[in-house]
Tab-separated table of C-alpha atoms and ligand atoms in Angstrom:
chain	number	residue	atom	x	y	z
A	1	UNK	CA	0.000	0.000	0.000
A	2	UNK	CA	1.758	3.221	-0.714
A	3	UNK	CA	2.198	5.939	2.010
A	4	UNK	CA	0.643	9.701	0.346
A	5	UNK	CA	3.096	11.250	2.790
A	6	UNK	CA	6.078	10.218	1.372
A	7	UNK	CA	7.631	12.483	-0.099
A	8	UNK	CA	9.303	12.290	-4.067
A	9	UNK	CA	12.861	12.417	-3.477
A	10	UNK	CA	15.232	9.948	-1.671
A	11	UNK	CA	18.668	9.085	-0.730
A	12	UNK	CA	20.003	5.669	-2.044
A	13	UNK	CA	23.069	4.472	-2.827
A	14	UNK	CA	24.939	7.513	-2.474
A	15	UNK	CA	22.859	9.835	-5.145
A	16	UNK	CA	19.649	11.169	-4.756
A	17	UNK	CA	16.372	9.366	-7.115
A	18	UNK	CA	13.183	8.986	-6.479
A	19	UNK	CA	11.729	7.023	-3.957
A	20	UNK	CA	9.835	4.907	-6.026
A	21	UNK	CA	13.265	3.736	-7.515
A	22	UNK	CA	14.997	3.161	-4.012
A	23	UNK	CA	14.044	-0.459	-3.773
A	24	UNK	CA	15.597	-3.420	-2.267
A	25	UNK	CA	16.210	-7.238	-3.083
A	26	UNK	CA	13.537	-9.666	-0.820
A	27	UNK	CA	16.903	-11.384	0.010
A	28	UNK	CA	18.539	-8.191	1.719
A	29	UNK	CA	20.321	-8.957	4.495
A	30	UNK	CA	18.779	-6.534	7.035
A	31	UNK	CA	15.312	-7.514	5.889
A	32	UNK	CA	16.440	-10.780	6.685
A	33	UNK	CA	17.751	-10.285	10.443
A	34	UNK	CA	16.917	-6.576	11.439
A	35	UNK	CA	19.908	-6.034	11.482
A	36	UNK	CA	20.148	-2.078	10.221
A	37	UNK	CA	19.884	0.920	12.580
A	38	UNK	CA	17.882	4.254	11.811
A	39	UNK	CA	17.109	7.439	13.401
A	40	UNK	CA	13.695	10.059	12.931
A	41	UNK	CA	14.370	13.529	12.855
A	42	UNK	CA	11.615	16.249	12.526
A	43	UNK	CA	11.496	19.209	10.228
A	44	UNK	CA	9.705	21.989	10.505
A	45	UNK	CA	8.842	24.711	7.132
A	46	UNK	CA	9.423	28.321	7.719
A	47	UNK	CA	8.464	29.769	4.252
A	48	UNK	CA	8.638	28.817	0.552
A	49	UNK	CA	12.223	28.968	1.036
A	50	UNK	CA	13.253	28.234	4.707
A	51	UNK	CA	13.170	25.133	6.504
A	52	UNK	CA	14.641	23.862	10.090
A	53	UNK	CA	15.503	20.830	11.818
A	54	UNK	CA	15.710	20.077	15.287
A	55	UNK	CA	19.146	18.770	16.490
A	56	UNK	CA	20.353	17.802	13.837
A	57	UNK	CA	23.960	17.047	15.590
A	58	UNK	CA	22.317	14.977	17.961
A	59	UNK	CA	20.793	12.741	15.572
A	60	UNK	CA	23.408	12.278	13.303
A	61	UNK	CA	25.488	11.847	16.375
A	62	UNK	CA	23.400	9.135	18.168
A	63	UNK	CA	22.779	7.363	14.688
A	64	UNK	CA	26.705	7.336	13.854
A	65	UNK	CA	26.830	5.524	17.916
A	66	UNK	CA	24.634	2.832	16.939
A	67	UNK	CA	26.316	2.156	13.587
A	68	UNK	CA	29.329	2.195	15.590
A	69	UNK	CA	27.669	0.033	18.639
A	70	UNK	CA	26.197	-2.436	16.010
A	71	UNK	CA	30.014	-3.064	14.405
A	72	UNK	CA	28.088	-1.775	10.852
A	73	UNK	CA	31.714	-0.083	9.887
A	74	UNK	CA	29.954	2.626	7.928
A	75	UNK	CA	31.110	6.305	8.282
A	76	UNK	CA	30.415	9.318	7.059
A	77	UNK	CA	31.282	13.067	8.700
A	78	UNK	CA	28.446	15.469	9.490
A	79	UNK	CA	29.249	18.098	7.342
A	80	UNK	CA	28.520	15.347	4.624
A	81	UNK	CA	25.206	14.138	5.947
A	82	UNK	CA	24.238	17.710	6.624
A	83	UNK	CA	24.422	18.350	2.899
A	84	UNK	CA	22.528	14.975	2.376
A	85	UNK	CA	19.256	16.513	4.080
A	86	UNK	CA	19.968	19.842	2.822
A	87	UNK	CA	20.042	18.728	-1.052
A	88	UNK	CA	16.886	16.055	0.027
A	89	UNK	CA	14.802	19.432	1.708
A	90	UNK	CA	15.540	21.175	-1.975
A	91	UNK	CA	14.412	18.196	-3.922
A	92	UNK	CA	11.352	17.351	-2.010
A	93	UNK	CA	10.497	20.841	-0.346
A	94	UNK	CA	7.959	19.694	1.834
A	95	UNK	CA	4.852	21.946	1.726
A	96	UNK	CA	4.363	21.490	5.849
A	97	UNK	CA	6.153	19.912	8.524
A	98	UNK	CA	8.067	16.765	8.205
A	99	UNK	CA	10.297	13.711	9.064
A	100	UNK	CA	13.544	12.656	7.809
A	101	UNK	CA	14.272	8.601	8.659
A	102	UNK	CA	18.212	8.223	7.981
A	103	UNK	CA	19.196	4.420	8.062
A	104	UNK	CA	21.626	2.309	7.549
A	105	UNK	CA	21.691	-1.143	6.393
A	106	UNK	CA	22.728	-4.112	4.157
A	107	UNK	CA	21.296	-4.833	1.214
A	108	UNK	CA	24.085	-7.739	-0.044
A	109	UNK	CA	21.781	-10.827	-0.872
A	110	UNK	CA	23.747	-12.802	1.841
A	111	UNK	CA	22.584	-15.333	4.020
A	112	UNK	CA	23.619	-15.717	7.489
A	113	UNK	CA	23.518	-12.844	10.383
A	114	UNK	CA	27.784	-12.935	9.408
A	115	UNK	CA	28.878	-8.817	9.845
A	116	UNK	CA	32.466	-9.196	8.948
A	117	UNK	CA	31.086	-10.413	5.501
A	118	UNK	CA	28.240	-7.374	4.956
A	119	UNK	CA	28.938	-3.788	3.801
A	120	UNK	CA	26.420	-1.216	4.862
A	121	UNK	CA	24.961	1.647	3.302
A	122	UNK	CA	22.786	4.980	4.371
A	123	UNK	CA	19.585	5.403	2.775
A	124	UNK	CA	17.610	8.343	3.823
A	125	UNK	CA	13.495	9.119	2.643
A	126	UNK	CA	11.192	11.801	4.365
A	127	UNK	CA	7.438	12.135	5.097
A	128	UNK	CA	4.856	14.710	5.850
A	129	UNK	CA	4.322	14.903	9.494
A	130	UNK	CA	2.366	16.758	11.860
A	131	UNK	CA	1.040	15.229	14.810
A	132	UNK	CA	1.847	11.623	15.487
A	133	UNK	CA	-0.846	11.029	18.455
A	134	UNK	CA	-4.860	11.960	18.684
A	135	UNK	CA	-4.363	15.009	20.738
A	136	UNK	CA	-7.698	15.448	21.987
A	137	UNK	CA	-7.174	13.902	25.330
A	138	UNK	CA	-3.820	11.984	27.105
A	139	UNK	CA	-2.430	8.892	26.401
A	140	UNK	CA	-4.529	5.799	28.242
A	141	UNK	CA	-1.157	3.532	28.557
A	142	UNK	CA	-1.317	-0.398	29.800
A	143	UNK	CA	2.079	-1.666	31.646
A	144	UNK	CA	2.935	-4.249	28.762
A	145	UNK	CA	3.710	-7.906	29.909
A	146	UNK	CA	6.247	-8.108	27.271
A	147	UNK	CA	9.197	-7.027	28.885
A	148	UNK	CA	12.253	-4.059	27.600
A	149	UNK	CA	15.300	-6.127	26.505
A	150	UNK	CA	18.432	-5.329	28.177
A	151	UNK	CA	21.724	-3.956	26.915
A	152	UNK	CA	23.626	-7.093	27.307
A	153	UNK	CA	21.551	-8.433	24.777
A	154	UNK	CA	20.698	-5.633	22.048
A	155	UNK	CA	21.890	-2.206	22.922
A	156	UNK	CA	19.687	0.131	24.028
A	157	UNK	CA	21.146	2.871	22.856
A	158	UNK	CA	20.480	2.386	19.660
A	159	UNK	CA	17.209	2.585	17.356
A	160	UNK	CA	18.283	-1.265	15.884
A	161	UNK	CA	15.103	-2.061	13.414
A	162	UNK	CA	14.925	-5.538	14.371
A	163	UNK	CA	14.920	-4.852	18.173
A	164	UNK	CA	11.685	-2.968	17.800
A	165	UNK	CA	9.562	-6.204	17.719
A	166	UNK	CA	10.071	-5.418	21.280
A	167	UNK	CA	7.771	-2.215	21.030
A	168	UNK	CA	5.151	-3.698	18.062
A	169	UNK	CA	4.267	-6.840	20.436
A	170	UNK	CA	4.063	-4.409	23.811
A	171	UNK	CA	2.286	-1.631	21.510
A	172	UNK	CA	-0.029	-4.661	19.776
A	173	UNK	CA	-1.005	-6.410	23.191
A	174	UNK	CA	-1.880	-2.910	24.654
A	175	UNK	CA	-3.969	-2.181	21.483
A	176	UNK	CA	-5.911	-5.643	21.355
A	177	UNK	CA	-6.339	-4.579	25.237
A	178	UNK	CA	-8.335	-1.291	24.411
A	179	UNK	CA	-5.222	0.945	25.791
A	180	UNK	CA	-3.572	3.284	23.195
A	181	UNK	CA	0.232	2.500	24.139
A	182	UNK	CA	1.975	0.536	26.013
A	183	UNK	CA	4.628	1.341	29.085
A	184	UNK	CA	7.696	-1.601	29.587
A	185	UNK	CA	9.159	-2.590	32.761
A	186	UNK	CA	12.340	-4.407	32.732
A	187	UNK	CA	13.181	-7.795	33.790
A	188	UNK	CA	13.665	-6.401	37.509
A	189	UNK	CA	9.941	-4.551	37.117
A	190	UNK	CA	11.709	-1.109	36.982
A	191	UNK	CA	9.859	1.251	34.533
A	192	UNK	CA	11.831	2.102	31.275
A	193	UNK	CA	9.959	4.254	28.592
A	194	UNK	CA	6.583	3.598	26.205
A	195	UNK	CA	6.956	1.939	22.767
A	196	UNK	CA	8.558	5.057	20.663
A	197	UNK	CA	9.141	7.495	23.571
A	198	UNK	CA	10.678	8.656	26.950
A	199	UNK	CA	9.047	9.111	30.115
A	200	UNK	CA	8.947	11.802	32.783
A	201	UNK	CA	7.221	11.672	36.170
A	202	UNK	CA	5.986	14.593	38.595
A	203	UNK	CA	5.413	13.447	41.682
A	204	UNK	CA	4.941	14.605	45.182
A	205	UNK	CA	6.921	17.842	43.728
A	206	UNK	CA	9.686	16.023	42.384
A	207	UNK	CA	10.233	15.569	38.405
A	208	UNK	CA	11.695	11.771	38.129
A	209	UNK	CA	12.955	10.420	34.689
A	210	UNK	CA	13.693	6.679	34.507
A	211	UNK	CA	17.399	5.914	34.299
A	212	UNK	CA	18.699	5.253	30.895
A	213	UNK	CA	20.870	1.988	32.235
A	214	UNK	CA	17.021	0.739	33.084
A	215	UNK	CA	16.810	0.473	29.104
A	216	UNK	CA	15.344	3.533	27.718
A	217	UNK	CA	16.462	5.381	24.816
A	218	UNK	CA	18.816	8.251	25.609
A	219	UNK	CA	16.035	10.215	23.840
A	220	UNK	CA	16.694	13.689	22.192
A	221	UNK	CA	13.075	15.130	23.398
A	222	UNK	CA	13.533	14.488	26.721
A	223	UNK	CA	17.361	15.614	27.234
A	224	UNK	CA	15.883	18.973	25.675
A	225	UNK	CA	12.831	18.895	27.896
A	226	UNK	CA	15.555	18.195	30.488
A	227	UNK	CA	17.603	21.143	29.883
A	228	UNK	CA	14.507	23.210	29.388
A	229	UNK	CA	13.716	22.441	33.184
A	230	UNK	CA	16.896	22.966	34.557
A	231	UNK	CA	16.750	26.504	32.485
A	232	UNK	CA	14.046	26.886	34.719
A	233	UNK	CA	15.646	25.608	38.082
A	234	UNK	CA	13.645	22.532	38.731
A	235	UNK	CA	16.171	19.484	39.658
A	236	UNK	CA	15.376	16.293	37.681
A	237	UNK	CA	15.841	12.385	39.775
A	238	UNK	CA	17.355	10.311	37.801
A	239	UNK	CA	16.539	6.594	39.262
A	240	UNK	CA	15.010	3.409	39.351
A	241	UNK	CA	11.078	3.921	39.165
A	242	UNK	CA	8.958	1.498	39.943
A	243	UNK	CA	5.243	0.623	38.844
A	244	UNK	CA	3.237	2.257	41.939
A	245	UNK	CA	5.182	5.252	41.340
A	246	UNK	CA	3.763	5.412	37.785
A	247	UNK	CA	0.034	4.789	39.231
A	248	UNK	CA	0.511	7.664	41.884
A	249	UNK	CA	2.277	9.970	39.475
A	250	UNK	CA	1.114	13.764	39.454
A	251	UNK	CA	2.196	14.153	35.767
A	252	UNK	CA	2.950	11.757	33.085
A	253	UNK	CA	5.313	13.372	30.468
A	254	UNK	CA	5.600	11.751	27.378
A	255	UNK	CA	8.579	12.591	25.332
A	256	UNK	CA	9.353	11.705	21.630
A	257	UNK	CA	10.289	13.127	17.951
A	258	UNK	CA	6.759	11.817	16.666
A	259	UNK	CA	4.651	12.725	19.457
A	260	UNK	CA	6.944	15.587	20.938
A	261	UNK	CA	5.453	16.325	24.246
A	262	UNK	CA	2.670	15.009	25.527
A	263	UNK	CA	0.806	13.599	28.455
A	264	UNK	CA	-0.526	10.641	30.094
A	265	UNK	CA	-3.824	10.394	31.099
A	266	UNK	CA	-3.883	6.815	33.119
A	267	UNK	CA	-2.348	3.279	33.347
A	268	UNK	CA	-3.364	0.351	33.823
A	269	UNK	CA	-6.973	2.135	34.692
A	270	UNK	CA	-5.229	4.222	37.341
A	271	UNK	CA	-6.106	7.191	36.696
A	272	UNK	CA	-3.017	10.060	36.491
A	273	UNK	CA	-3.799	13.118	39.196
A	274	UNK	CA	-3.531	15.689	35.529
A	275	UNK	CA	-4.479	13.359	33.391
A	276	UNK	CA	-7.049	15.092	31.912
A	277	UNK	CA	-5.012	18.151	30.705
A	278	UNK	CA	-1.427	18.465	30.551
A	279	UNK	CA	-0.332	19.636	33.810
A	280	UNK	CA	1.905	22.460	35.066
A	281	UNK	CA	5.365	20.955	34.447
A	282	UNK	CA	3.887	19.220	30.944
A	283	UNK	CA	2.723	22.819	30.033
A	284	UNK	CA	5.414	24.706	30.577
A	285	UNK	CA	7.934	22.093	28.720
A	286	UNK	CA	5.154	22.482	25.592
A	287	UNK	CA	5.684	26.126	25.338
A	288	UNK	CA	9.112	26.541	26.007
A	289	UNK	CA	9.779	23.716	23.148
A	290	UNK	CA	6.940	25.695	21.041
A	291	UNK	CA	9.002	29.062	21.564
A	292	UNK	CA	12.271	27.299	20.594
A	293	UNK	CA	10.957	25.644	17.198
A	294	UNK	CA	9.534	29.355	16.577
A	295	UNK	CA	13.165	30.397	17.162
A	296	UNK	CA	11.642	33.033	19.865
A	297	UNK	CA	13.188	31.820	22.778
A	298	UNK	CA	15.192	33.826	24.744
A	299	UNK	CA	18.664	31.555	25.558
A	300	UNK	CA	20.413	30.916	22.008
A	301	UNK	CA	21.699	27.705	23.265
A	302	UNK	CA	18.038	26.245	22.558
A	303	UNK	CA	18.033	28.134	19.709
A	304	UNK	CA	20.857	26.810	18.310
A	305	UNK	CA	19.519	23.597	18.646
A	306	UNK	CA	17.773	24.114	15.328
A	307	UNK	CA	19.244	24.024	11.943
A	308	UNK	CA	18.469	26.285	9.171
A	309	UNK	CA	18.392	25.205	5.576
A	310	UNK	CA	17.754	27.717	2.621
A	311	UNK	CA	16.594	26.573	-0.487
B	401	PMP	N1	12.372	5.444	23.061
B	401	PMP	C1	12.275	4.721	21.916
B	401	PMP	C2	12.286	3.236	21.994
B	401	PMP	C3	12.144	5.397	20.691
B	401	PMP	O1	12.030	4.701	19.547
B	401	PMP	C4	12.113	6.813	20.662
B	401	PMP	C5	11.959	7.533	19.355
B	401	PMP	N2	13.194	7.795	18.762
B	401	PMP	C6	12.243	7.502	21.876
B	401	PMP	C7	12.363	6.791	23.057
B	401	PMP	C8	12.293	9.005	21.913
B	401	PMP	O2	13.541	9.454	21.441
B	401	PMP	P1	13.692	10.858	20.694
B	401	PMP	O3	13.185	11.889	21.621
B	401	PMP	O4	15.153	10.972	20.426
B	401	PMP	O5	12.888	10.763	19.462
């Protein structure tokens, strides 16, 4: 079925052509085992011929860690990926808001989960984007039974495509439950983040975020949201979090580059104290994130988190 949001113009083996061209073999090695990494990076248009990204660095930064984590032996600098997305923005110019997915994978027809024998490639595609959940009311989350793998077995600092059966069979199961997303706890019952995003609690006055060694993503979203707070004096826990925290939580934050920041409005049926709006701390993270992507906030250090692209 094809996806109307895709956008014309891709990266594949090193030129850009259109998308409909950048096909692979059904024998591909990463379709085979997973075994490719990828990143998701928002956009955002300014006029007919400005466009910026949000943390750009970051992205390329954390996507060159996994290739490097994963033993893919790719490489490319960021001054050259940079001018990737900048000639893929002038081909496609998006007529709204967007995402860029930058992978890399293996596309050799061999068999056999064998790296030293597999050369990997970047491809890159975008897509229209604007919001990624319903925002008409919070997130109703179920604590998934399928437990978050641990980094001894697949990293978890890296977005490695074949690790995310991990978040379609939590995700599915909290679906086929009635629940719109699913939370993961870790083999020791410690919380760790939702399917495609970080989490942030505010409770009893404290803001607690999960530690990353529990086996969440080091997101992007919520290191911004946590320097955004921090801007503001508020001290952040980092810790070990455990399931009746999450029940008796003041605010749920969710945190992610498709649903940006948003809240939680229960789990498990237990009902979150602002669940029903975002709540003070949600609130103020939305606008000061809002005045950054409008490049109207005050400290250029946010600002500078976004990357502008003429046409
Ligand atoms: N956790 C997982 C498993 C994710 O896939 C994502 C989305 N990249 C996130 C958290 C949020 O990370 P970021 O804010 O960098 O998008």
């Amino acid at each position: 079925m094809k996806n109307k949001d895709i956008l014309k113009y891709a990266f594949f083996r090193k030129e850009v052509i259109e998308f409909d061209k950048a096909n692979v073999s059904i024998a591909a090695n990463s379709l085979q085992y997973g075994g490719l990494v990828f990143g998701g990076i928002r956009g955002y248009k300014v006029d007919e011929n400005n466009y910026k990204i949000f943390r750009l660095y970051d992205h390329y930064k954390r996507l060159m860690d996994a290739n490097k984590i994963m033993a893919f032996g790719y490489d490319i600098s960021y001054e050259d990926f940079k001018n990737i997305i900048h000639k893929l923005i002038k081909y496609n110019t998006p007529k709204g808001n967007f995402y860029i997915r930058p992978f890399i994978f293996c596309d050799q027809e061999i068999m056999g989960p064998k790296l030293n024998k597999l050369t990997f490639d970047l491809a890159i595609y975008m897509q229209n984007l604007d919001d990624y959940v319903n925002k008409e009311s919070g997130i109703r989350f179920m604590t998934s039974s399928f437990r978050k793998y641990n980094d001894s077995a697949i990293s978890t600092k890296a977005k490695v495509g074949g690790a995310y059966v991990n978040s379609m069979l939590a995700t599915h199961q909290a679906n086929i439950c009635g629940f719109d997303e699913a939370i993961l706890l870790n083999d020791e019952g410690h919380v760790t983040e939702a399917s495609v995003a970080n989490l942030l609690l505010v409770r009893n006055n404290q803001i607690l975020l999960p530690i990353f060694t529990d086996g969440s993503l080091e997101g992007i979203t919520v290191r911004s949201a946590i320097d955004i707070l921090k801007y503001h004096n508020f001290k952040v826990l980092v810790r070990n979090i455990d399931r009746s925290t999450l029940y008796t939580a003041d605010e749920l934050i969710v945190t992610g580059t498709a649903m940006q920041v948003f809240y939680g409005q229960e789990v498990d049926g237990r009902k979150i104290t602002h669940g029903d709006n975002p709540g003070p701390i949600t609130t103020l993270i939305q606008e000061e994130m809002q005045k950054i992507i409008d490049l109207k906030h005050e400290n250029p250090d946010f600002i500078n988190w976004l990357t502008l692209f003429k046409i």
